[in-house]
Short mmCIF file of C-alpha atoms and ligand atoms in Angstrom, two decimals:
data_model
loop_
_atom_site.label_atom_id
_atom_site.label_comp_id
_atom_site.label_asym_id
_atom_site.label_seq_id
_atom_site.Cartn_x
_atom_site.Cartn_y
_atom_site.Cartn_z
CA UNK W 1266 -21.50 17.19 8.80
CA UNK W 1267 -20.79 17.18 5.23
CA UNK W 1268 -18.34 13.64 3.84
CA UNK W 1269 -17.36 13.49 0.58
CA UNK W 1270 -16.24 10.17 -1.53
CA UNK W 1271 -12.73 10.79 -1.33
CA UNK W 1272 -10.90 8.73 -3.93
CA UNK W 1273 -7.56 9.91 -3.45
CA UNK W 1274 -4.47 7.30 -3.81
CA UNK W 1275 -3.39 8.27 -0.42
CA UNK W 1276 -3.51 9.72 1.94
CA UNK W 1277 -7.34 8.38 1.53
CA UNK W 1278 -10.36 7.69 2.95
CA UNK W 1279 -10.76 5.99 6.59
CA UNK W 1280 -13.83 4.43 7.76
CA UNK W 1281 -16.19 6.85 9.73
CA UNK W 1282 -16.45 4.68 12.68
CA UNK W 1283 -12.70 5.22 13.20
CA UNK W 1284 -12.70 8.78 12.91
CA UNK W 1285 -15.74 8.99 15.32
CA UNK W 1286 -14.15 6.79 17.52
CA UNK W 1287 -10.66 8.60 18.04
CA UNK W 1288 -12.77 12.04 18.08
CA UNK W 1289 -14.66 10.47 20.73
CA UNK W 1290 -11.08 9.39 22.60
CA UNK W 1291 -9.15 12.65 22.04
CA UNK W 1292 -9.25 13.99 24.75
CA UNK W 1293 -9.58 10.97 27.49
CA UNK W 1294 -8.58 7.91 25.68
CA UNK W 1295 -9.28 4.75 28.13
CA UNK W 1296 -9.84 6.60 31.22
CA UNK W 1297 -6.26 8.07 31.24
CA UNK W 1298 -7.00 11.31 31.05
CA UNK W 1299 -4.94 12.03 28.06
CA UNK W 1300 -5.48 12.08 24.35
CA UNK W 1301 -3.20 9.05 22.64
CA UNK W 1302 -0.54 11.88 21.67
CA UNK W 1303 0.06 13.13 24.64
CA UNK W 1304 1.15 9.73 26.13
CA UNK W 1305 4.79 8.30 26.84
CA UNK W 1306 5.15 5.51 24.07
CA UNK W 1307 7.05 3.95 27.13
CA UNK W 1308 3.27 4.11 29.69
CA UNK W 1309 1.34 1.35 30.55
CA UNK W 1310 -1.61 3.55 29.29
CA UNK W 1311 0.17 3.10 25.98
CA UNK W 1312 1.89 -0.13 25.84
CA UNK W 1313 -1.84 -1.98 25.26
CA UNK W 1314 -2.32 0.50 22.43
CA UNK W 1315 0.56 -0.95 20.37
CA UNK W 1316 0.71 -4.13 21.27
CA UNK W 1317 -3.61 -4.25 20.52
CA UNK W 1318 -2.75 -3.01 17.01
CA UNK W 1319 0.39 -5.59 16.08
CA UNK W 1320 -2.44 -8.50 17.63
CA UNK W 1321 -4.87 -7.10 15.41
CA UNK W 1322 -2.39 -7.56 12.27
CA UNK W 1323 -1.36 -11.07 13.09
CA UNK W 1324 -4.67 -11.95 12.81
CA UNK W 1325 -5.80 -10.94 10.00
CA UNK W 1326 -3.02 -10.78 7.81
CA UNK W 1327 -2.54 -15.23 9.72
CA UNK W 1328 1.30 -13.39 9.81
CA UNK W 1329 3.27 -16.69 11.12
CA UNK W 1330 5.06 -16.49 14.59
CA UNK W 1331 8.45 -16.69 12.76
CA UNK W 1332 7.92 -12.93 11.53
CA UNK W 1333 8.49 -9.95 13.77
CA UNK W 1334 6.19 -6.92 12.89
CA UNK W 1335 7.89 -3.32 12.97
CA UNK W 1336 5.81 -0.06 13.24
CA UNK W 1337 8.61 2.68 11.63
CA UNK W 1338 8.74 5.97 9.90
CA UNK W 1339 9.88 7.44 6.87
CA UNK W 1340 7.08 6.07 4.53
CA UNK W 1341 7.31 3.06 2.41
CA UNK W 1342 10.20 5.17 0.31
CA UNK W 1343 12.52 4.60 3.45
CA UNK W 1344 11.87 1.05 3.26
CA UNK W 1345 13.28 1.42 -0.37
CA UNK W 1346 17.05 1.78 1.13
CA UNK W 1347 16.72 0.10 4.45
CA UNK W 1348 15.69 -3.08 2.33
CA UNK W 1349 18.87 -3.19 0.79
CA UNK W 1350 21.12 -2.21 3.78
CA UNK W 1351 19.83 -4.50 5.82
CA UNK W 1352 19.25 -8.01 2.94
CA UNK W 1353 22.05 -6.91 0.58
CA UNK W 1354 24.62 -4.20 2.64
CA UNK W 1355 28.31 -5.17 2.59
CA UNK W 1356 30.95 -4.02 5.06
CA UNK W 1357 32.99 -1.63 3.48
CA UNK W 1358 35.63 -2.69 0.69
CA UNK W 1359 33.61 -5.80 -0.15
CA UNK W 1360 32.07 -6.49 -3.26
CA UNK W 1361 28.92 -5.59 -3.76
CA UNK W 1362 25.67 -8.24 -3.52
CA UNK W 1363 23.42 -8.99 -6.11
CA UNK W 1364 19.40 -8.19 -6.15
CA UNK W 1365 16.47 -9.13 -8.33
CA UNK W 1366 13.75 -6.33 -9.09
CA UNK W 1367 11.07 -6.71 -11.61
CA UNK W 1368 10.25 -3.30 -12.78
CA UNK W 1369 6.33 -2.54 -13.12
CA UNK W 1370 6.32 1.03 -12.86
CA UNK W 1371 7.03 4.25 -10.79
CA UNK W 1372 7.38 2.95 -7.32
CA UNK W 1373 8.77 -0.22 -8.44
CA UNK W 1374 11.79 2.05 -9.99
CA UNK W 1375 12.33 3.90 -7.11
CA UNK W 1376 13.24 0.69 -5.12
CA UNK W 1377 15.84 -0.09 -7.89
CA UNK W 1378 17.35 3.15 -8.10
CA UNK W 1379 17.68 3.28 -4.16
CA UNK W 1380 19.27 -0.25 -4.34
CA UNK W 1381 21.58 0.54 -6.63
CA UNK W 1382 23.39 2.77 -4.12
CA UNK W 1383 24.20 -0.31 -2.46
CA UNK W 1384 23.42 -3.40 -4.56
CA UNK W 1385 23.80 -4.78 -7.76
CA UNK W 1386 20.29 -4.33 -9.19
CA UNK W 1387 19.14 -7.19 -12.07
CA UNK W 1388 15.85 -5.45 -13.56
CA UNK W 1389 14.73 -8.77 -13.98
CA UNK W 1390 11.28 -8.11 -16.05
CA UNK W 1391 9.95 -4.62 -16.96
CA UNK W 1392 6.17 -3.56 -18.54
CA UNK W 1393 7.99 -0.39 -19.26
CA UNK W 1394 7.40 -1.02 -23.17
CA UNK W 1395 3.89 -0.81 -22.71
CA UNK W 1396 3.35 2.12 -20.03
CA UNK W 1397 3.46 -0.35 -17.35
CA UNK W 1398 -0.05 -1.43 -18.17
CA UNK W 1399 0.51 -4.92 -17.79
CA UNK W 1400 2.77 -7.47 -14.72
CA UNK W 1401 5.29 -9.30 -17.41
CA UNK W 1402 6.05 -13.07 -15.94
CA UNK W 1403 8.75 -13.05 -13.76
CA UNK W 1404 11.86 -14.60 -14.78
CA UNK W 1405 13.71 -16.98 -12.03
CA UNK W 1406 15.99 -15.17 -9.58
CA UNK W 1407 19.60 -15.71 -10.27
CA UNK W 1408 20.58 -18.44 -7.11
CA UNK W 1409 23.34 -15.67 -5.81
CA UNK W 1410 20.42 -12.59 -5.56
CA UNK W 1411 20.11 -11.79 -2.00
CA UNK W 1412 16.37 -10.51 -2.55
CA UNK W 1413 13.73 -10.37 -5.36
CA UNK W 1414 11.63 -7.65 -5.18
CA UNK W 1415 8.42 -7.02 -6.45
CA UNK W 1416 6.14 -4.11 -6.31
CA UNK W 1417 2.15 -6.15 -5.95
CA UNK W 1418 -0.02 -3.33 -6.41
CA UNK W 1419 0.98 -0.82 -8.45
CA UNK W 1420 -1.04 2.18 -7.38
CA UNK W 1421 -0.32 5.03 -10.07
CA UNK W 1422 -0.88 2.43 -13.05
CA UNK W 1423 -3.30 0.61 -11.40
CA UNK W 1424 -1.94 -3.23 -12.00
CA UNK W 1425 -1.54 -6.09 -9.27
CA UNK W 1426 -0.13 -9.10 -9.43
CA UNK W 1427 -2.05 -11.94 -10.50
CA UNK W 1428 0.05 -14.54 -8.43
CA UNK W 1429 2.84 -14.36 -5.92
CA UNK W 1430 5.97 -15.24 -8.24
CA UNK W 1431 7.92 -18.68 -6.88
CA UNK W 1432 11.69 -17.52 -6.34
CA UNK W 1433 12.74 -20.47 -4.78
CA UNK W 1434 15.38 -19.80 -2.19
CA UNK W 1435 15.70 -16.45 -3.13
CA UNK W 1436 13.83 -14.20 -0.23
CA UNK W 1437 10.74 -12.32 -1.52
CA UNK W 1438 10.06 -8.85 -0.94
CA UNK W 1439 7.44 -7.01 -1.70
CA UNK W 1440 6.07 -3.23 -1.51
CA UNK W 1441 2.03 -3.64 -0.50
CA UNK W 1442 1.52 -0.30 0.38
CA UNK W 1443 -1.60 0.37 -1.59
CA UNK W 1444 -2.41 -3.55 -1.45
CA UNK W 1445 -2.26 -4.53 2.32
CA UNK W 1446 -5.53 -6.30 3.84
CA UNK W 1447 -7.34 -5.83 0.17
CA UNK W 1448 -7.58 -9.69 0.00
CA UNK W 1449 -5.98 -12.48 1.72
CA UNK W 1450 -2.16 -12.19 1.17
CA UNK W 1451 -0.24 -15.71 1.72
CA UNK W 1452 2.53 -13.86 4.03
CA UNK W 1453 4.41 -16.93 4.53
CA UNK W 1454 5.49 -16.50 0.96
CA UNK W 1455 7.48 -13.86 1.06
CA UNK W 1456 10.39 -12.74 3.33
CA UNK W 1457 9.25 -9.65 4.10
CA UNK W 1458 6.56 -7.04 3.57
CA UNK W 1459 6.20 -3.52 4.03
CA UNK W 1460 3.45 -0.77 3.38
CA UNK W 1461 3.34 2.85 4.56
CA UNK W 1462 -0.11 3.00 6.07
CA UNK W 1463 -1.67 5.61 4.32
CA UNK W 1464 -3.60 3.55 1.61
CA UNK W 1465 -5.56 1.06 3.62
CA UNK W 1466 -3.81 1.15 7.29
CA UNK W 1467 -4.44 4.52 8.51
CA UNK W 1468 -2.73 7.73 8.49
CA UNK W 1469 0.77 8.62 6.55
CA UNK W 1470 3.63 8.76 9.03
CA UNK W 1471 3.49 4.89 9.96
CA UNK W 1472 5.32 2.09 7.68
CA UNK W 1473 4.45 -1.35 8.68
CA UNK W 1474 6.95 -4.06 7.85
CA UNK W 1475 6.83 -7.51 8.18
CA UNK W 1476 9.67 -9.92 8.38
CA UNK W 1477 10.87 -12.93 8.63
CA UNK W 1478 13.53 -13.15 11.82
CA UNK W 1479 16.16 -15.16 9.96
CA UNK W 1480 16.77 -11.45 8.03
CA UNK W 1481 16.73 -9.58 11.38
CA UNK W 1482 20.61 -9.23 11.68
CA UNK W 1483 22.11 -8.95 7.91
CA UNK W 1484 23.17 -5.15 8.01
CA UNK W 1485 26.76 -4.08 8.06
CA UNK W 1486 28.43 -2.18 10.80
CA UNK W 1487 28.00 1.20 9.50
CA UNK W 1488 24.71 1.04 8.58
CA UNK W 1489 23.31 3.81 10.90
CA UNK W 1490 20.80 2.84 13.80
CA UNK W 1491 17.59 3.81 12.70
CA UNK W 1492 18.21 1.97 9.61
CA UNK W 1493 18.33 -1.43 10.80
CA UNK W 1494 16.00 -3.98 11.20
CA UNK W 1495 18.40 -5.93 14.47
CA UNK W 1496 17.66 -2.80 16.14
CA UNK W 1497 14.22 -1.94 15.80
CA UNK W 1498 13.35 -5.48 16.65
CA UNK W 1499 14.98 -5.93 19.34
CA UNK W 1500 13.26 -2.52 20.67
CA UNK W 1501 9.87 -4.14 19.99
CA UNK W 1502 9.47 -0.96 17.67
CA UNK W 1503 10.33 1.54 20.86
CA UNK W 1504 14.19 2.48 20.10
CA UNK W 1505 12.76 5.81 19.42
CA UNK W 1506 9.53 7.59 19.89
CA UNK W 1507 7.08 5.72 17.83
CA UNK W 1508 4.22 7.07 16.14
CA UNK W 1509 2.39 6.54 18.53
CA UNK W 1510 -0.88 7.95 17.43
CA UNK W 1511 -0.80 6.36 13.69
CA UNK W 1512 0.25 3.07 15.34
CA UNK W 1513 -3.34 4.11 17.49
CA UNK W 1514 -5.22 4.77 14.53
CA UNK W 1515 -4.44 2.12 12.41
CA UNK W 1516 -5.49 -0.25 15.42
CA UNK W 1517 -9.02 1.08 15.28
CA UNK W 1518 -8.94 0.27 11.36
CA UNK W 1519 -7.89 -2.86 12.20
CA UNK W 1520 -10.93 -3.35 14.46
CA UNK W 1521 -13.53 -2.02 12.23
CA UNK W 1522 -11.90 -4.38 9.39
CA UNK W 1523 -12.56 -7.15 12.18
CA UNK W 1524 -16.30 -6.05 12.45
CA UNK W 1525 -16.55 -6.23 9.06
CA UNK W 1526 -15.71 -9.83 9.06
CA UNK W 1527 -11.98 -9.77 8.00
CA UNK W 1528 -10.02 -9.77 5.04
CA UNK W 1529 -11.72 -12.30 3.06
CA UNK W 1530 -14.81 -10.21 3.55
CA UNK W 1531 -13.56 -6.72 2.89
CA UNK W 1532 -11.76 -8.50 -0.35
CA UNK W 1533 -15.78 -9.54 -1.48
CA UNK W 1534 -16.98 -6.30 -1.17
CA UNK W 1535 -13.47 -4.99 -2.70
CA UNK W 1536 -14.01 -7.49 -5.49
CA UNK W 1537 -17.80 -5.92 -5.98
CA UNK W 1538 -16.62 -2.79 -6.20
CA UNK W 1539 -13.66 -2.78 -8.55
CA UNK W 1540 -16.25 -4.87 -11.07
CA UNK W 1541 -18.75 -2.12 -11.18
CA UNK W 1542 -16.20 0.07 -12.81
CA UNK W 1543 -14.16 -2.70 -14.78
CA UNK W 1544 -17.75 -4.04 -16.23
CA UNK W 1545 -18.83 -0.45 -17.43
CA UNK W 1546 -15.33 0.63 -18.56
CA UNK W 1547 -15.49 -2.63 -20.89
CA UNK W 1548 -18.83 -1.52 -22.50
CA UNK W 1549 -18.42 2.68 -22.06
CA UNK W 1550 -18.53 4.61 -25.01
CA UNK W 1551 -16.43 7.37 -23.39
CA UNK W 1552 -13.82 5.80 -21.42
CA UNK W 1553 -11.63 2.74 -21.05
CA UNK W 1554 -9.34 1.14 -18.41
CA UNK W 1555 -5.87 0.72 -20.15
CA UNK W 1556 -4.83 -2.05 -18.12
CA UNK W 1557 -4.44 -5.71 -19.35
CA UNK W 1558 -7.08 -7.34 -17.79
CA UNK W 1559 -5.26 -10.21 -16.04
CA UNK W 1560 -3.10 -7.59 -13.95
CA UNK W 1561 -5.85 -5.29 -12.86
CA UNK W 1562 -5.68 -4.27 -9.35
CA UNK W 1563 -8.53 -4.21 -7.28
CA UNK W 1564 -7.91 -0.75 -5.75
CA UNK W 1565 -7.34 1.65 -7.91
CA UNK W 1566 -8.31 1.83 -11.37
CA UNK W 1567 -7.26 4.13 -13.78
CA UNK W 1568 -9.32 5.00 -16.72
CA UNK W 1569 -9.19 7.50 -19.65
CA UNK W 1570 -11.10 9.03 -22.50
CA UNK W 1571 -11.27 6.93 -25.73
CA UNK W 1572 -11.26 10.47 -27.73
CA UNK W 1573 -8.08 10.51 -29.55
CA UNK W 1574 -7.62 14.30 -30.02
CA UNK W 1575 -5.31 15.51 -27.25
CA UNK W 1576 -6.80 19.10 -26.72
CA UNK W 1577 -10.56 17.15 -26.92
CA UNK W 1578 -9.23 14.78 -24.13
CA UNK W 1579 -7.57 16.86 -21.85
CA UNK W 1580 -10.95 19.12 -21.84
CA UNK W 1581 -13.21 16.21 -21.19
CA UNK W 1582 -10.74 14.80 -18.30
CA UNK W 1583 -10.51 18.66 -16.87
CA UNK W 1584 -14.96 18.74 -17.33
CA UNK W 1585 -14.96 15.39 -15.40
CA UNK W 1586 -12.57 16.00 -12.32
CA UNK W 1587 -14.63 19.63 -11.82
CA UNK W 1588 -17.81 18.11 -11.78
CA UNK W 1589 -17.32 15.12 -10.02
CA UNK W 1590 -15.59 17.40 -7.22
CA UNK W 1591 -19.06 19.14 -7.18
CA UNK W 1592 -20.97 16.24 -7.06
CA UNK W 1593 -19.39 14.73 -3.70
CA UNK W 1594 -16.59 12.41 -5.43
CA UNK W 1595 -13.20 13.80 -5.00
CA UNK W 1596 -9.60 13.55 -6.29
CA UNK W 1597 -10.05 11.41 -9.56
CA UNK W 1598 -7.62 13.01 -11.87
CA UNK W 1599 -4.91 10.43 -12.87
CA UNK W 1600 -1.19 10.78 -11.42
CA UNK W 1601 0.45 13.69 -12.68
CA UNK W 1602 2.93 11.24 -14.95
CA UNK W 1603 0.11 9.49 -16.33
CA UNK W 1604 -3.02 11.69 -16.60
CA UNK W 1605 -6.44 10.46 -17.75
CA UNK W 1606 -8.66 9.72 -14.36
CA UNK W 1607 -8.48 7.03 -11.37
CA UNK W 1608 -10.41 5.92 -9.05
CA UNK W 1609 -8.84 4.96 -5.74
CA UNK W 1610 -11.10 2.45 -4.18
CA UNK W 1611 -9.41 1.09 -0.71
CA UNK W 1612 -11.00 -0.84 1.82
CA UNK W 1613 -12.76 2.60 3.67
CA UNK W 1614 -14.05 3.53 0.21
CA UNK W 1615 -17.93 2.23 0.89
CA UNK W 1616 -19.85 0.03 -2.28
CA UNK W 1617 -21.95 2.87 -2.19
CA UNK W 1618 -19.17 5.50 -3.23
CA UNK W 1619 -18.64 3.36 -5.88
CA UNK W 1620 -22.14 3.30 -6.93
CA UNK W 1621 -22.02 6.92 -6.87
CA UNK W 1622 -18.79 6.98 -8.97
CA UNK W 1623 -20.77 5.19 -11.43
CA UNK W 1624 -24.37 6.63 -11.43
CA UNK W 1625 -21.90 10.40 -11.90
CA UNK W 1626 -19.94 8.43 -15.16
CA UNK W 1627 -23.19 7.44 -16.70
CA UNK W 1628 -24.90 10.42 -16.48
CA UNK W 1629 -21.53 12.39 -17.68
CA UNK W 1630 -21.39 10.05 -20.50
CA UNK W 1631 -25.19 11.27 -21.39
C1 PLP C 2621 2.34 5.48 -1.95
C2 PLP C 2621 3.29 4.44 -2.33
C3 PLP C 2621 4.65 4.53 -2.03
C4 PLP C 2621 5.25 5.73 -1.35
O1 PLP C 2621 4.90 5.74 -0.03
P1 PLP C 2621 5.48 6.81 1.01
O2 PLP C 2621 4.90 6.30 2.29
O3 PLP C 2621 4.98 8.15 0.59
O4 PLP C 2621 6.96 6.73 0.97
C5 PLP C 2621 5.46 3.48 -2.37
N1 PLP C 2621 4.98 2.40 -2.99
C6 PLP C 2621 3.68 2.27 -3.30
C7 PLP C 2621 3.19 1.03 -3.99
C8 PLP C 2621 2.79 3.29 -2.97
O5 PLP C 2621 1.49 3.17 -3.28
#
C-alpha cells in the first residue's frame, strides 16, 4: 500500500487507523450486516453511531450542557447565511439588525458578504492592508450588534487568533473549520461554533455547529426549514437524512484523537510540528513565512521564496511543488489567490510528515 504526506488544506489527511477501521466495517459494521451507508439514520443500528460521535465531541471539546450540537450539510459556507438568518433575520418590512465582523481574509469576507443579504454588516477590523498576514485587535462590538464574528484560523493565509476577543454581551461566533480540536478551545466563550469537517473532523459533506440554546429560536417566519437552527434541534439533527456516514467517520476520528490522549495532547504534538517549520523558515536562506509571528496558526503555514524576481520565483515554487509530489509530500502549492507554498499540517498529519517536509526543504535549499 503506497500513503503519501498529503498536505492539502482540505479535504486532508485522516489518520490511518480510521481508514482501516471503516474499511474493516464496510461491509458489516457492528454485526448488522450492513455497511454504515446503507442504514436508516432513523435504526437502532444507527442511532448509537450518532449519538457515540456528538459524546465523543462533548468531551473533548468540555462543550457545556447549555449548547446543543448539530451535525448539518452544506459546508461551513452554508453556515455563512444560516448564521445570520437565524442571530440577525428580521420578519419582513422590519429594519434590518446590526452585525460585527472583523475581516482577516478570504473566508472571513465571505461571511460578511453573505450577511449583508440580511444584516447590517460593521467590518469592524480588517488586515486587508497588509495581505491579511496579520489578526488586527478587535475593536468592541457596538452594544446593538446581534453577533460578532470572527474567522480563528484563517486557513488560506495561514493566521489564528492569538486570544478569543472579549465582546461583552455581544454573542461570539466563530468559523473553526480548519481550527477545531487543534488545541483546547474555551467553547463557553463564544455563542456558537461551526466547522465543516473536512480539515480536522473527517470527510467534507458534514458541518458541525455548536450553540448555545438561548439562540435556538431567533429566525423569522420565512426563513425556510432547513435553514434554521429551532428546527434542526429539535430533530436532534434527524429532520432530514443526515450524513450519516461522515457523522460515522468523524466519530472514529474522534476516538483515535481520544487514544491519542485528547486535545491538549494532539495540540503538543501540533505545537511540535508547526515549530519545525516556523524555526527553519526564520533562519532559511530560500524561503520565509509572511505571517506576523504573533498570529501564526498552528495548522497551516504558508511560506514563499525570498527571491524577488517574479519569473525566478514562480520557477522555484513550480520546481518545489513537482518534486515534493515525487518525493511522497503532496499538495503544497499556496491557494490559488495567494501563491507561494503551504503546508497544511492538521491533527492526522503525523510529526514524521513534518520531518519529512523538512528533511525535502533542506535538501531543496542545497
Ligand atoms: C474550508 C473553509 C471554509 C469553507 O468550507 P466549506 O465546507 O467548503 O464550505 C470556510 N471557512 C474556513 C476557515 C475554511 O477553512
Amino acid at each position: 500500500m503506497k500513503r503519501v504526506y498529503n498536505f492539502s488544506p482540505g479535504p486532508s489527511m485522516l489518520p490511518l487507523p480510521v481508514l482501516e477501521k471503516a474499511a474493516a466495517e464496510m461491509a458489516d459494521a457492528n454485526g448488522s450486516g450492513q455497511s454504515v451507508m446503507e442504514m436508516s439514520h432513523r435504526s437502532k443500528d444507527f442511532k448509537p453511531i450518532i449519538e457515540r460521535t456528538e459524546t465523543l465531541l462533548r468531551e473533548l471539546m468540555k462543550i457545556p450542557p447549555n449548547y446543543r450540537v448539530l451535525f448539518l450539510q452544506g459546508g461551513a459556507s452554508l453556515q455563512f447565511a444560516m448564521i445570520p438568518l437565524n442571530l440577525a433575520g428580521v420578519e419582513a418590512g422590519a429594519p434590518k439588525k446590526k452585525i460585527t465582523l472583523v475581516d482577516t481574509g478570504i473566508w472571513a469576507k465571505k461571511a460578511a458578504d453573505e450577511a449583508a443579504k440580511y444584516a447590517g454588516v460593521d467590518i469592524a477590523a480588517s488586515s486587508k492592508d497588509k495581505a491579511y498576514t496579520y489578526i488586527p485587535a478587535p475593536p468592541p462590538a457596538a452594544a446593538d450588534s446581534a453577533y460578532y464574528h470572527i474567522t480563528w484560523n484563517n486557513t488560506i493565509v495561514g493566521t489564528k487568533w492569538p486570544a478569543i476577543p472579549d465582546t461583552g454581551a455581544v454573542p461570539l461566533v466563530t468559523d473553526l473549520s480548519s481550527g477545531i480540536l487543534s488545541e483546547p478551545i474555551d467553547v463557553s466563550r463564544f455563542a456558537l461554533v461551526y466547522a465543516g469537517a473536512q480539515k480536522n473532523l473527517g470527510p467534507a459533506g458534514t458541518t458541525v455547529v455548536i450553540i448555545r440554546e438561548d439562540l435556538l429560536n431567533g429566525a423569522p417566519s420565512w426563513v425556510p426549514a432547513m435553514l434554521r437552527y429551532d428546527i434542526h434541534a429539535k430533530e436532534a439533527s434527524m429532520y432530514n437524512t443526515p450524513p450519516c456516514y461522515g457523522i460515522y467517520i468523524i466519530g472514529l476520528v474522534l476516538e483515535w484523537l481520544r487514544n491519542q490522549g485528547g486535545v491538549e495532547a494532539i495540540a503538543a504534538v501540533n505545537r511540535e510540528k508547526a515549530a519545525l517549520l516556523y524555526d527553519y523558515l526564520e533562519t532559511s536562506a530560500m524561503f520565509f513565512s509572511p505571517v506576523e509571528k504573533n498570529s501564526r496558526s498552528l495548522m497551516n503555514i504558508p511560506f514563499v521564496p525570498r527571491e524577488s524576481d517574479p519569473d525566478k520565483k514562480a520557477a522555484i515554487e513550480k520546481r518545489f511543488v513537482t518534486e515534493a509530489a515525487a518525493a511522497g509530500l503532496v499538495n503544497l502549492a499556496g491557494h490559488r489567490l495567494v501563491g507561494g507554498m503551504r503546508a497544511s499540517i492538521y491533527n492526522a498529519m503525523p510529526l514524521e510528515g513534518v520531518k519529512a517536509l523538512l528533511a525535502f526543504m533542506e535538501k531543496f535549499e542545497g
